[in-house]
XYZ file of C-alpha atoms in Angstrom:
319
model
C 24.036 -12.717 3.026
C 21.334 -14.898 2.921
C 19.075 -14.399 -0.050
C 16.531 -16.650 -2.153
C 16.243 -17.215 -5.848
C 13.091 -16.491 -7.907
C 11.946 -16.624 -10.571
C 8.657 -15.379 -12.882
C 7.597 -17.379 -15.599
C 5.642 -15.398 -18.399
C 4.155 -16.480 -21.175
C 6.791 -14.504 -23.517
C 9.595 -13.741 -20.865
C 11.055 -15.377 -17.930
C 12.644 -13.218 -15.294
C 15.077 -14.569 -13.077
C 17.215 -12.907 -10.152
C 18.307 -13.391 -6.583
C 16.692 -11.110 -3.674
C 17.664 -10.797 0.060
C 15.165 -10.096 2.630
C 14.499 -6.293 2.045
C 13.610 -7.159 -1.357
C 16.893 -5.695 -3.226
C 17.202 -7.315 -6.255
C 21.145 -8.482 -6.335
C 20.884 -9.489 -9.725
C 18.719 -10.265 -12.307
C 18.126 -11.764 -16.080
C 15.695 -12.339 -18.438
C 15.146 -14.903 -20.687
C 12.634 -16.275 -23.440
C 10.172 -18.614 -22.013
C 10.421 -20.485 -25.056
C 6.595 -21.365 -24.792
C 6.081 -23.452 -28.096
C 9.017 -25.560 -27.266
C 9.071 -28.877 -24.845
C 9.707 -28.141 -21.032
C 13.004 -30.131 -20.715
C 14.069 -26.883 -23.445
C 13.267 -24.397 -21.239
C 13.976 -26.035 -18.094
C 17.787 -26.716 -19.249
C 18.217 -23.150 -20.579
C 16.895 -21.901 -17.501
C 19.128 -23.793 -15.004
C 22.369 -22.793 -17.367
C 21.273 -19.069 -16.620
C 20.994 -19.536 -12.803
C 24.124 -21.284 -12.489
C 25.640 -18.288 -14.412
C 23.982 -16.197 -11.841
C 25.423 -17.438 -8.602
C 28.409 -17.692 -10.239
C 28.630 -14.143 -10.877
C 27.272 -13.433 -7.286
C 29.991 -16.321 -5.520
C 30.253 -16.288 -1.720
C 28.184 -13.101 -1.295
C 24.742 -14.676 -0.979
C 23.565 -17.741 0.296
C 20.467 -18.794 -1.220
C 18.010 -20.410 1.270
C 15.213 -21.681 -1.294
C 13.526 -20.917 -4.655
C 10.078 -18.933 -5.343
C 8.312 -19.450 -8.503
C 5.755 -17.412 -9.943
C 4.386 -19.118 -13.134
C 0.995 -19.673 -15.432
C -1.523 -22.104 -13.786
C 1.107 -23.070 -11.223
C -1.085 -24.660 -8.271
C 0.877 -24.714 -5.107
C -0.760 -27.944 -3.651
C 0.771 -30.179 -6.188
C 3.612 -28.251 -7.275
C 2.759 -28.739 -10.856
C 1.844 -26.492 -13.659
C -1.686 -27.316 -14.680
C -3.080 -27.155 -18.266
C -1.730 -23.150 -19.133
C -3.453 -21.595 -21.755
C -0.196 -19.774 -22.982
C 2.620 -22.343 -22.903
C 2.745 -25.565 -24.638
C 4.231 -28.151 -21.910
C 1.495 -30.113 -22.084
C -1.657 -30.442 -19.266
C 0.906 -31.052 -15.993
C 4.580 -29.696 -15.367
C 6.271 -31.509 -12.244
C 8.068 -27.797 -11.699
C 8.566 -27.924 -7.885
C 10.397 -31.889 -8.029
C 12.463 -30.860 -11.713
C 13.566 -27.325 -9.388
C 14.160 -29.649 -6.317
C 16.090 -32.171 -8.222
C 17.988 -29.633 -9.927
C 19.032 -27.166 -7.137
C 18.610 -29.542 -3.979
C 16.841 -26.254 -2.373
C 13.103 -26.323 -1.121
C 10.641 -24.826 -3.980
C 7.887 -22.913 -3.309
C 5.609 -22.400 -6.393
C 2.444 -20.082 -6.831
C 0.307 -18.902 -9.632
C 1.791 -15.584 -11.536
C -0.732 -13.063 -9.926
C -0.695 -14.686 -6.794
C 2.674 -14.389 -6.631
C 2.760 -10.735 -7.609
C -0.061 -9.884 -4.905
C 2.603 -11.327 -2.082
C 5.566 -9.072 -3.527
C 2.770 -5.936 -3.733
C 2.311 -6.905 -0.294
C 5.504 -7.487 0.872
C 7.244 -4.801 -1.247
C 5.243 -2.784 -3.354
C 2.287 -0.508 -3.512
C 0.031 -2.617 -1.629
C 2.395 -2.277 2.070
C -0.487 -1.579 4.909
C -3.440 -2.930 2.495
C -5.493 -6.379 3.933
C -8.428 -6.307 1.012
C -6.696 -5.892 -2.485
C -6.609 -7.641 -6.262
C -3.698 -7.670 -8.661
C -4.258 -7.832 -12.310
C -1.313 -8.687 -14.281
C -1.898 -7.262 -17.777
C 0.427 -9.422 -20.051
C -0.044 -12.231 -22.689
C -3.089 -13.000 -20.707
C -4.687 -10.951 -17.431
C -3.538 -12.986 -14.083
C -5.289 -12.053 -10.839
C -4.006 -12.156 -7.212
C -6.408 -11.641 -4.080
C -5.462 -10.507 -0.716
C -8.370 -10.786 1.473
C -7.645 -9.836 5.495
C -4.151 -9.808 4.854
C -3.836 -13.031 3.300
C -3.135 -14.790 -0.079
C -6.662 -16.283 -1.457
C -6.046 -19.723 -3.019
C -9.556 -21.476 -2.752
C -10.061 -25.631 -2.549
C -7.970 -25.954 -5.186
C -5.032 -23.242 -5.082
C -7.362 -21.903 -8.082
C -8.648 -19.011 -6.468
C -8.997 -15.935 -9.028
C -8.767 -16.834 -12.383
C -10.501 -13.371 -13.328
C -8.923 -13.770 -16.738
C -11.362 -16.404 -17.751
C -14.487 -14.797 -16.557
C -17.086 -14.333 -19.327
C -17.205 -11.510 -20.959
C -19.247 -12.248 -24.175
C -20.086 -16.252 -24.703
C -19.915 -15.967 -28.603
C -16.832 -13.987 -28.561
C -13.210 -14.492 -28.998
C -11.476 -17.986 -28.426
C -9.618 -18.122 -26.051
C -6.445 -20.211 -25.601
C -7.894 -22.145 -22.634
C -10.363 -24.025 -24.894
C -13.852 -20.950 -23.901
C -14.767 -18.471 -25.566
C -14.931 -14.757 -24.695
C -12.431 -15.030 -21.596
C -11.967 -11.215 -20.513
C -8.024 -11.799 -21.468
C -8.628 -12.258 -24.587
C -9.869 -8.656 -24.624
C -7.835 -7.127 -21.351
C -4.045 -8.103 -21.946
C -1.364 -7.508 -24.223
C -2.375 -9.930 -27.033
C -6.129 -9.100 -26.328
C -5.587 -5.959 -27.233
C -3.476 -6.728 -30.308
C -6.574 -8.420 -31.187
C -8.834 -5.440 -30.969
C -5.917 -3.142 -33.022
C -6.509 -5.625 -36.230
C -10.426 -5.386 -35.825
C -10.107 -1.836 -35.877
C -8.135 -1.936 -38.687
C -10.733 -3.522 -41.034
C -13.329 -1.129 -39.316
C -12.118 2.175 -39.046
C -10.651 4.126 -42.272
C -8.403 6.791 -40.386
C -4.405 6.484 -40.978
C -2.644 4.624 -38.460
C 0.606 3.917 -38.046
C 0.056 0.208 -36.747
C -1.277 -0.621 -39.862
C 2.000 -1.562 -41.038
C 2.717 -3.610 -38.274
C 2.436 -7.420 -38.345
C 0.237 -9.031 -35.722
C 3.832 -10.924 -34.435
C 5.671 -7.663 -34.599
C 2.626 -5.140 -32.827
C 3.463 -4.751 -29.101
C 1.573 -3.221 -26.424
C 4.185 -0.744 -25.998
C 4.019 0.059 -29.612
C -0.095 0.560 -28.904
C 0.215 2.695 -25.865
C 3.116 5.221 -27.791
C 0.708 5.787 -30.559
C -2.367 6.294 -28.135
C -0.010 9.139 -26.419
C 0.734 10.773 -30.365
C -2.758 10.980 -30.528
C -3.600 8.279 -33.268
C -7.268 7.903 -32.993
C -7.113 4.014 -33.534
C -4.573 2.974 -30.557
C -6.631 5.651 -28.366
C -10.086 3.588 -29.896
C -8.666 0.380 -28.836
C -7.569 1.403 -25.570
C -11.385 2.365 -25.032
C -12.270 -0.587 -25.923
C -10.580 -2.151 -23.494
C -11.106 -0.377 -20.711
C -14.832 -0.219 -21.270
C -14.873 -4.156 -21.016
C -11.987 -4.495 -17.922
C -13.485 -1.287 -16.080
C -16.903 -3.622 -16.105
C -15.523 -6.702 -14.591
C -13.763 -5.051 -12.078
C -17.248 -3.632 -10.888
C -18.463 -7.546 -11.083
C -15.213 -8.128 -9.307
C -15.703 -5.643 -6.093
C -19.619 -6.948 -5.907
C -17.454 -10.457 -5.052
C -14.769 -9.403 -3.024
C -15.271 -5.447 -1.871
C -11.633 -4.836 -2.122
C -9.836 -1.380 -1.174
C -7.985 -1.576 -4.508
C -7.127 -2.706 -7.667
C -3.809 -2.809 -8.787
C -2.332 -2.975 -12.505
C 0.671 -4.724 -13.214
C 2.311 -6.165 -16.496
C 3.253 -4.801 -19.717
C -0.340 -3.174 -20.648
C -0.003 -1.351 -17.257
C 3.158 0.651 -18.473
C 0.476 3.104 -20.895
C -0.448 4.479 -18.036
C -3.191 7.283 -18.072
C -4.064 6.484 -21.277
C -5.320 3.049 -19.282
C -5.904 4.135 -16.121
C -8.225 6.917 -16.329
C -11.054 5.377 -19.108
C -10.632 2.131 -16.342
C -11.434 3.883 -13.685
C -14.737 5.580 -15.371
C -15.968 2.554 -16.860
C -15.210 0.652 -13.014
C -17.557 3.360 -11.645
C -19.927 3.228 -14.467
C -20.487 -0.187 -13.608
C -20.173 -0.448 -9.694
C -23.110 -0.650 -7.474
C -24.285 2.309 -5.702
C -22.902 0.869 -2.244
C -19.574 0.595 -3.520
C -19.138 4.458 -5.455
C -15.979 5.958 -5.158
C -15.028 3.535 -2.417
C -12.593 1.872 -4.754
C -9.333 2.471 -5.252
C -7.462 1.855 -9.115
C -3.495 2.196 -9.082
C -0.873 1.598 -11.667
C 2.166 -0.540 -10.245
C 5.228 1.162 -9.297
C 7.556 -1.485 -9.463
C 10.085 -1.467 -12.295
C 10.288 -4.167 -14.945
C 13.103 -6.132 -13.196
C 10.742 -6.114 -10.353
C 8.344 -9.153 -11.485
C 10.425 -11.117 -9.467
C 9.707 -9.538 -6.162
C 6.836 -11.512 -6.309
C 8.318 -15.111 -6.437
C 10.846 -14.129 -3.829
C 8.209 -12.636 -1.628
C 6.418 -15.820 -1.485
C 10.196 -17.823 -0.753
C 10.244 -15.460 2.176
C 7.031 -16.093 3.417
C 7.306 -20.129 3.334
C 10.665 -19.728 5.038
C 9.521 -17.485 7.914
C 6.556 -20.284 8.234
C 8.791 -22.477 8.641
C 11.224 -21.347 11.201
């Protein structure tokens, strides 16, 4: 069976797994990205697990190349490229150390680029030529499909949504700017606005207890569903300032949807529905209730679908 390998690098979690064609996931592992700590670290760790992997799998699969989905990755150079959210320094050769390592071809793409593709490919967005992907996780990655096709821009830069402005005296963000929109839309933005609310509001919460290390959006989004009127404050919050640079976002790129992946995405309603009101709040008249706002479908595992979507389109280019 022929099959590719791929792999999503996070800023927390790196999710690894080998996919054939249709997109079934054969089998799959995840691992900590081990951001703080030198590349070689993670890089070694990484090819242990993937040996252990095709191990497991033996003669069953054949695997044909390698898809990476990854932080900042720009697929002209094959590098990673100054990431805000892991500490390997301003340039990662990750295409050559893959190449050298696995003596496969390596096709690498920014995280929300790559997750458009598998949307595309696999997911929600089958049928759709004009759509953006926002991954909500330790920062907010965006992927645009525009006629069909992956947007990259001069630079393989194309849609860095996350570091759009959303207040110039506001938070600082990891990149080196201040008042990025993921450091207000995304898992660790919205950690952020839990501990504001904290000082601000005097109502009984039970994420006051909570370390800023130990608070997880999950954690957030179950309290927001029990009702407690700080989680549900800060999920407001949120939405009020994403649902507003969406609108900015459609004025650009007058897309058919928007689709939310990544762990912030798995509240559901409680995100959805304030997003969508403060998206229409904010969209010109032209564009009301033209725009579509959808939750991803795909399961956890399913981060790499993205990766091995874009090894499968490379390798049908190339035939």
């Amino acid at each position: 069976m022929n099959t590719v390998l791929a792999i999503d690098i996070g800023g927390t979690f790196t999710k690894i797994g080998i996919v054939d064609a249709a997109g079934q996931i054969l089998i799959s592992k995840v691992i900590n990205t081990r951001s703080k700590e030198p590349f070689e670290s993670f890089l070694k760790e990484l090819v242990t697990e993937i040996i252990e992997l095709t191990t497991c799998l033996g003669a069953k699969s054949k695997i044909l190349a390698v898809g990476v989905g990854a932080p900042n990755a720009n697929s002209l150079t094959g590098n990673i490229e100054n990431p805000p959210n892991l500490k390997w320094g301003k340039v990662t050769p990750l295409t050559k150390s893959l190449e050298d390592e696995f003596k496969l071809p390596v096709f690498i793409a920014n995280d929300a680029n790559a997750a458009a593709l598998g949307e595309l490919k696999y997911g929600m967005a089958k049928g759709m030529k004009n759509f953006v992907v926002l991954t909500l996780g330790t920062g907010l990655g965006s992927g645009i499909i525009v006629n069909g096709d992956l947007l990259l821009g001069e630079h393989a830069q194309a849609g860095e949504i996350g570091h759009v402005n959303v207040n110039p005296n506001g938070r600082q963000c990891n990149c080196g700017l201040q008042g990025c929109l993921e450091t207000y839309a995304s898992v660790t933005g919205i950690k952020r606005t839990v501990f504001e609310l904290i000082a601000e509001m005097r109502e009984e919460s039970p994420l006051r207890g909570i370390s800023f290390d130990n608070l997880t959006g999950e954690t957030i989004a179950n309290a927001a569903l029990d009702g407690d009127k700080l989680a549900l404050r800060a999920f407001e919050i949120t939405a009020e300032i994403l649902g507003s640079k969406m609108a900015d976002t459609v004025a650009h790129l007058d897309p058919q949807a928007f689709i939310l992946a990544g762990g912030l995405s798995k509240a559901g309603d409680i995100l959805l529905k304030p997003v969508i009101l403060n998206l229409e709040k904010n969209l010109f008249v032209a564009y009301k209730g033209k725009v579509k706002v959808q939750l991803s479908d795909a399961p956890r595992n399913a981060a790499i679908l993205g990766p091995a979507a874009l090894a499968w389109k490379h390798l049908e280019t190339l035939k």
